[in-house]
PDB file of C-alpha atoms in Angstrom:
ATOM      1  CA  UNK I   1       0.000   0.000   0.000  1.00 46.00           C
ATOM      2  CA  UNK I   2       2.893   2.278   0.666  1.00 51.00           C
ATOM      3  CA  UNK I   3       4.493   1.880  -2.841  1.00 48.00           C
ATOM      4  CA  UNK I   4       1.100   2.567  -3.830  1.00 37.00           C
ATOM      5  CA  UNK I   5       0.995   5.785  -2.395  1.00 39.00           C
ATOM      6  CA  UNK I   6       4.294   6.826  -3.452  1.00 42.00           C
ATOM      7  CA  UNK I   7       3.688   5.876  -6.637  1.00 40.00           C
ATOM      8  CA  UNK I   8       0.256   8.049  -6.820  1.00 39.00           C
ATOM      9  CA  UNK I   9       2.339  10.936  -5.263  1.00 40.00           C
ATOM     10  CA  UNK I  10       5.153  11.069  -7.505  1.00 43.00           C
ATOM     11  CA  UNK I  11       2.234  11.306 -10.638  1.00 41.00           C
ATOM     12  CA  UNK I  12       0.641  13.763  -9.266  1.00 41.00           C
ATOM     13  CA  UNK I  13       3.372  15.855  -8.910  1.00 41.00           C
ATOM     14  CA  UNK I  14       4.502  15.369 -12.351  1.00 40.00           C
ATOM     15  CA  UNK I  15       0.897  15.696 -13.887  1.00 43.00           C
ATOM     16  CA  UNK I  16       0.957  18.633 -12.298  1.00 40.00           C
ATOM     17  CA  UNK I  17       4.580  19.829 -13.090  1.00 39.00           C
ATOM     18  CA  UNK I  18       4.728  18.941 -16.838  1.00 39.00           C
ATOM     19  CA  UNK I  19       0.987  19.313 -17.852  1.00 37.00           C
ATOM     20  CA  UNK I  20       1.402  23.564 -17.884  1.00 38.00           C
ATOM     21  CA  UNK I  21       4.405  23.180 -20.174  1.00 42.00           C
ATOM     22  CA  UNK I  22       2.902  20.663 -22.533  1.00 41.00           C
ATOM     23  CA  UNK I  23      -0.387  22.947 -22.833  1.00 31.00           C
ATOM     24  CA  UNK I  24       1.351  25.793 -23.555  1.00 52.00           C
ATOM     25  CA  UNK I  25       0.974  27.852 -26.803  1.00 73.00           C
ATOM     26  CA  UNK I  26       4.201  28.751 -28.485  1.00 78.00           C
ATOM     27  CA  UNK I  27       4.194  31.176 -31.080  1.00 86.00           C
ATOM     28  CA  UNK I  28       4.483  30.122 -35.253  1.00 87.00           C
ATOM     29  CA  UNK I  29       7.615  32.270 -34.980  1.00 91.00           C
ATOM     30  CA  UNK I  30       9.023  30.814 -32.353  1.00 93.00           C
ATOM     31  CA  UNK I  31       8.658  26.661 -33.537  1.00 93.00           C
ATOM     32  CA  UNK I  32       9.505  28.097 -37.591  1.00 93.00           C
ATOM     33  CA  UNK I  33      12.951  29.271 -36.040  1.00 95.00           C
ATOM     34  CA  UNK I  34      13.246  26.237 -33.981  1.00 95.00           C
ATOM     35  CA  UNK I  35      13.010  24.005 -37.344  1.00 94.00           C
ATOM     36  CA  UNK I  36      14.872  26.574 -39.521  1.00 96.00           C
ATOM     37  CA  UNK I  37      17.589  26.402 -37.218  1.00 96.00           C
ATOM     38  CA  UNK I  38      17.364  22.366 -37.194  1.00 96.00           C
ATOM     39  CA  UNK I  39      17.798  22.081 -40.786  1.00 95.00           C
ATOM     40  CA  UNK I  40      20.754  24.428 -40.679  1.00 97.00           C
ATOM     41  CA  UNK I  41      22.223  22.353 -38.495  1.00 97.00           C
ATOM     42  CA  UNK I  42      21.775  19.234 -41.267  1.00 97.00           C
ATOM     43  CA  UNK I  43      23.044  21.529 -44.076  1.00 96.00           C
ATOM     44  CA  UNK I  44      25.772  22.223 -42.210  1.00 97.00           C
ATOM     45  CA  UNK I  45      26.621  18.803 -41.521  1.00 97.00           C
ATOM     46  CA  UNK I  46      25.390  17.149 -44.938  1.00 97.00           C
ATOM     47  CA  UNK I  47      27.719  20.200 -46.722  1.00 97.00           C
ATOM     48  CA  UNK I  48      30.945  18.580 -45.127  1.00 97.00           C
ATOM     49  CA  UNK I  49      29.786  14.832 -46.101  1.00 98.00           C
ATOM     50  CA  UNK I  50      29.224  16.498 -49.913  1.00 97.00           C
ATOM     51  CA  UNK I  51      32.965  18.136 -49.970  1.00 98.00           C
ATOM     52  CA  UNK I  52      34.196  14.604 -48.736  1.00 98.00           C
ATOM     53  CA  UNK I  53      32.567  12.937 -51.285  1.00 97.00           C
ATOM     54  CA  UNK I  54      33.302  15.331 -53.934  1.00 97.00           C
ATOM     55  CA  UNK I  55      36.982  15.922 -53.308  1.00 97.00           C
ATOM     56  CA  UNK I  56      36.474  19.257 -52.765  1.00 98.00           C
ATOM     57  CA  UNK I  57      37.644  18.321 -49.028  1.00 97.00           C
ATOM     58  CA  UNK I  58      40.052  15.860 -47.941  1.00 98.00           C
ATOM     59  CA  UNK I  59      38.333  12.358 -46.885  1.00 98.00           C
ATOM     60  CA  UNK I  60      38.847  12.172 -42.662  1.00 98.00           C
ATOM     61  CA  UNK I  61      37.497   8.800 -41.272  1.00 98.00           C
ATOM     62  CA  UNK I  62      37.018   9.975 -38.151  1.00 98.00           C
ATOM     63  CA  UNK I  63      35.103  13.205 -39.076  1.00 98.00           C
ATOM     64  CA  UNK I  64      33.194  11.794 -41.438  1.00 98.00           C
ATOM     65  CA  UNK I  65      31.829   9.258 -38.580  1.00 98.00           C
ATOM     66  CA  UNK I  66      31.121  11.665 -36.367  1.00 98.00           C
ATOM     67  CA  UNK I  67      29.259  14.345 -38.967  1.00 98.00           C
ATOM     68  CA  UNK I  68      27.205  11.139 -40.030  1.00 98.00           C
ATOM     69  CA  UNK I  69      26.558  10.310 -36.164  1.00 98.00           C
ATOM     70  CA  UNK I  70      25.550  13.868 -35.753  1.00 97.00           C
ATOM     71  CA  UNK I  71      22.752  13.364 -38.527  1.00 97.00           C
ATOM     72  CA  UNK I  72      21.711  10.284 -37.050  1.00 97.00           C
ATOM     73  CA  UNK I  73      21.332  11.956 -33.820  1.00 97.00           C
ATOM     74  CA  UNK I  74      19.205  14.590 -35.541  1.00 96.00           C
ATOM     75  CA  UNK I  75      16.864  12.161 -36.976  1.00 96.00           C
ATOM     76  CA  UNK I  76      16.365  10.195 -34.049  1.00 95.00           C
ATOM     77  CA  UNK I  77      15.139  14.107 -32.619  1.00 94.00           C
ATOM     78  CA  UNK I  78      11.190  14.360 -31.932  1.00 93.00           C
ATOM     79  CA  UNK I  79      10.969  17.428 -33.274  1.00 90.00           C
ATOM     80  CA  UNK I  80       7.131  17.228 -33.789  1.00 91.00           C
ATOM     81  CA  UNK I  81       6.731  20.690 -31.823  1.00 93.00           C
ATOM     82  CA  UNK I  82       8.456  22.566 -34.690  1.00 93.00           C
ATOM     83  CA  UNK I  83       5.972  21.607 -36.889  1.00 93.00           C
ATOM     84  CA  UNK I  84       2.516  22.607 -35.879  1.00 93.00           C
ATOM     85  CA  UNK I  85      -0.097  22.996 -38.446  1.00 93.00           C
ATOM     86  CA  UNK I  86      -1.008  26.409 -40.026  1.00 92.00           C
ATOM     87  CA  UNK I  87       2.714  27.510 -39.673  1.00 92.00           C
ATOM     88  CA  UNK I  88       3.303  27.216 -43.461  1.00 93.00           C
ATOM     89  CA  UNK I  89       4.024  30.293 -46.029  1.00 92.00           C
ATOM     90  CA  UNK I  90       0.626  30.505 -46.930  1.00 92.00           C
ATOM     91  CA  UNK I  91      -0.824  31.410 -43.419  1.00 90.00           C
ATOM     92  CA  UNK I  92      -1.340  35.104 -42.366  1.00 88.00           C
ATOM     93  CA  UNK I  93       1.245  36.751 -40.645  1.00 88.00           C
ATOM     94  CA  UNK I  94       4.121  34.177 -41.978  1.00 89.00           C
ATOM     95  CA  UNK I  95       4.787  35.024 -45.603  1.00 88.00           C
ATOM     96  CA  UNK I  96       8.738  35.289 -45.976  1.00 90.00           C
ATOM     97  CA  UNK I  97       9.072  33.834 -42.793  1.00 91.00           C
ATOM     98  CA  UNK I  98       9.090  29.859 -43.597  1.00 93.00           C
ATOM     99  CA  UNK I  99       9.350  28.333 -47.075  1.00 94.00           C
ATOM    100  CA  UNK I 100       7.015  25.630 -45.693  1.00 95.00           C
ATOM    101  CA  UNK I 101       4.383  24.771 -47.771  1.00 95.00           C
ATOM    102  CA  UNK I 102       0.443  24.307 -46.477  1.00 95.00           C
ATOM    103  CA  UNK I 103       0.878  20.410 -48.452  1.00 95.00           C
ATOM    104  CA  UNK I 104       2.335  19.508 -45.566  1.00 95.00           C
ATOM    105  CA  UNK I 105       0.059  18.945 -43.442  1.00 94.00           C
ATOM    106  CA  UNK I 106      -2.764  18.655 -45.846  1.00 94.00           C
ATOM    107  CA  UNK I 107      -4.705  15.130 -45.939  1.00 94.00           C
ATOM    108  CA  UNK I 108      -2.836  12.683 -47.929  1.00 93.00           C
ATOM    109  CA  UNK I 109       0.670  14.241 -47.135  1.00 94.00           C
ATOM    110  CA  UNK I 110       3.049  11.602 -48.027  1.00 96.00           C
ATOM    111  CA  UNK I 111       5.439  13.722 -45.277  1.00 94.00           C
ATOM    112  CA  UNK I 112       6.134  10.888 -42.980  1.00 93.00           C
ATOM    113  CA  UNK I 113       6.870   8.629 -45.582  1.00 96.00           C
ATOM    114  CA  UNK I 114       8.899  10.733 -46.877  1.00 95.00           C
ATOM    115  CA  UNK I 115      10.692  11.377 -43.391  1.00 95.00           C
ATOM    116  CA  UNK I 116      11.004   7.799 -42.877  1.00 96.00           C
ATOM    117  CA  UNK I 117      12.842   7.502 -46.212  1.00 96.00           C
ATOM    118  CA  UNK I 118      15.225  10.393 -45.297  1.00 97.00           C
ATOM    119  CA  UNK I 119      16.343   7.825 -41.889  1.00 97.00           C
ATOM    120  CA  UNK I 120      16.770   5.300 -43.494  1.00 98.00           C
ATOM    121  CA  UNK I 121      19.258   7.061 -45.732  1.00 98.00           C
ATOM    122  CA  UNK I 122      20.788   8.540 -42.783  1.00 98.00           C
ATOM    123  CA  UNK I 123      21.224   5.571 -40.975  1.00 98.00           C
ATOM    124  CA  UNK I 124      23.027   4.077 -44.459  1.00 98.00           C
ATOM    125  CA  UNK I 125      25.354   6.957 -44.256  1.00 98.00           C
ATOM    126  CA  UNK I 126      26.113   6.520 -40.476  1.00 98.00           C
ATOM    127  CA  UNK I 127      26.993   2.827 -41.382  1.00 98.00           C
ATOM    128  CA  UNK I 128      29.566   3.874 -43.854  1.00 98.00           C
ATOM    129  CA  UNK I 129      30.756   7.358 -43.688  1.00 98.00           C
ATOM    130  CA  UNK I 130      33.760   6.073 -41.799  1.00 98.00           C
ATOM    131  CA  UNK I 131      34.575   3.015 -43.905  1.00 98.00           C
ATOM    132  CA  UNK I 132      36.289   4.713 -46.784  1.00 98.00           C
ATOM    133  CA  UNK I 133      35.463   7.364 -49.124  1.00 98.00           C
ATOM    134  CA  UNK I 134      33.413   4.716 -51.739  1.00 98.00           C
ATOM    135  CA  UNK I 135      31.459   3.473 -49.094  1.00 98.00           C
ATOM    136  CA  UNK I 136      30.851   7.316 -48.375  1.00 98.00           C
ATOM    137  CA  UNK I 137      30.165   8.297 -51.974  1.00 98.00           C
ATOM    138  CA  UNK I 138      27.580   5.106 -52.277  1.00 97.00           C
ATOM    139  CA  UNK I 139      25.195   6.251 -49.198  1.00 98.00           C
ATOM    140  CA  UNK I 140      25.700   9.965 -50.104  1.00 97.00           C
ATOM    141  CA  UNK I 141      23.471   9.696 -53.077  1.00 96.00           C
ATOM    142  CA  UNK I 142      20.407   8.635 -51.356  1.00 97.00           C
ATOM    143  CA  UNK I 143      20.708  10.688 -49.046  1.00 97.00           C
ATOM    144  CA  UNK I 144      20.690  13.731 -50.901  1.00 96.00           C
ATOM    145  CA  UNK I 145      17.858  12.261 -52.967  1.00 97.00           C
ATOM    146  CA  UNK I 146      15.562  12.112 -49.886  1.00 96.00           C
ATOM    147  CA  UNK I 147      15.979  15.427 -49.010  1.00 95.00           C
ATOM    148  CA  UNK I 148      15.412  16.647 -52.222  1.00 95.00           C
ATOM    149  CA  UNK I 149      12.146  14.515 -52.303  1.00 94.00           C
ATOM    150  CA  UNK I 150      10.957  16.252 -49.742  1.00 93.00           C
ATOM    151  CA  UNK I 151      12.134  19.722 -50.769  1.00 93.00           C
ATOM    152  CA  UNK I 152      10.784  19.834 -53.738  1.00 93.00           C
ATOM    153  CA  UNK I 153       6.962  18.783 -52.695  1.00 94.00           C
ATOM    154  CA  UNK I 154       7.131  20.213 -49.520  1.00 94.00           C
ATOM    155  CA  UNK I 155       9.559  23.570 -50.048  1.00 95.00           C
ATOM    156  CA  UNK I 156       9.270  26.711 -51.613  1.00 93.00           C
ATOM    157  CA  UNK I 157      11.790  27.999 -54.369  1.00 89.00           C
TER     158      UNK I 157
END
């Protein structure tokens, strides 16, 4: 009876802790810089994986591992709070602010397919980014493919 207790304690205290924060409105602005600021972060990393596999940057093993860790990390993010619906280009008060486009979260939206798709290619390239620069080369292909998938249904110019 006394774990009991302790146990209905402790959730009470957290329902009430966590419940105001997970109610809480945060502004289109706000979650739009969030994700803008997450797929900078992937640019960033997918640019030095490009150089590597284009020559235009010496191939480094270990860096390459760790850049294709970092993306893996990133995808394994729940990121779901940068992404609420009506914070596309199309809605009022956003235009120039996102490049996201209203399809997204539009009935039918392929957009977690298409998510899935861009994990699996990231968890390709963290399985051989550090094996050599072929093995690099091979993954970053589909990898760039599934972001451009989604880009280009999903994106503005």
């Amino acid at each position: 009876m006394e774990k009991f207790i302790k146990a209905a304690l402790c959730a009470t205290v957290l329902a009430t802790t966590v419940s105001p924060v997970m109610a809480e409105d945060f502004p289109f602005e706000d979650q739009i810089e969030g994700r803008q600021g997450y797929f900078q972060m992937v640019k960033f990393n997918m640019g030095v994986l490009g150089a590597m596999a284009k020559g235009e940057r010496d191939y480094d093993a270990k860096l390459a591992q760790a850049i294709a860790d970092n993306l893996k990390n990133a995808a394994l993010m729940d990121n779901a709070l940068m992404w609420p619906k009506g914070s596309d280009m199309d809605a009022e008060g956003l235009s120039g602010k996102t490049k996201a486009k209203a399809a997204i979260w539009q009935e039918g939206s392929d957009i977690g397919e298409k998510h899935e798709n861009w994990v699996a290619a990231v968890n390709t390239m963290a399985e051989n980014a550090g094996q050599g620069v072929g093995a690099l080369r091979g993954a970053i292909g589909p990898l760039g493919k599934s972001c451009k998938a989604c880009h280009k249904e999903y994106k503005a110019k």
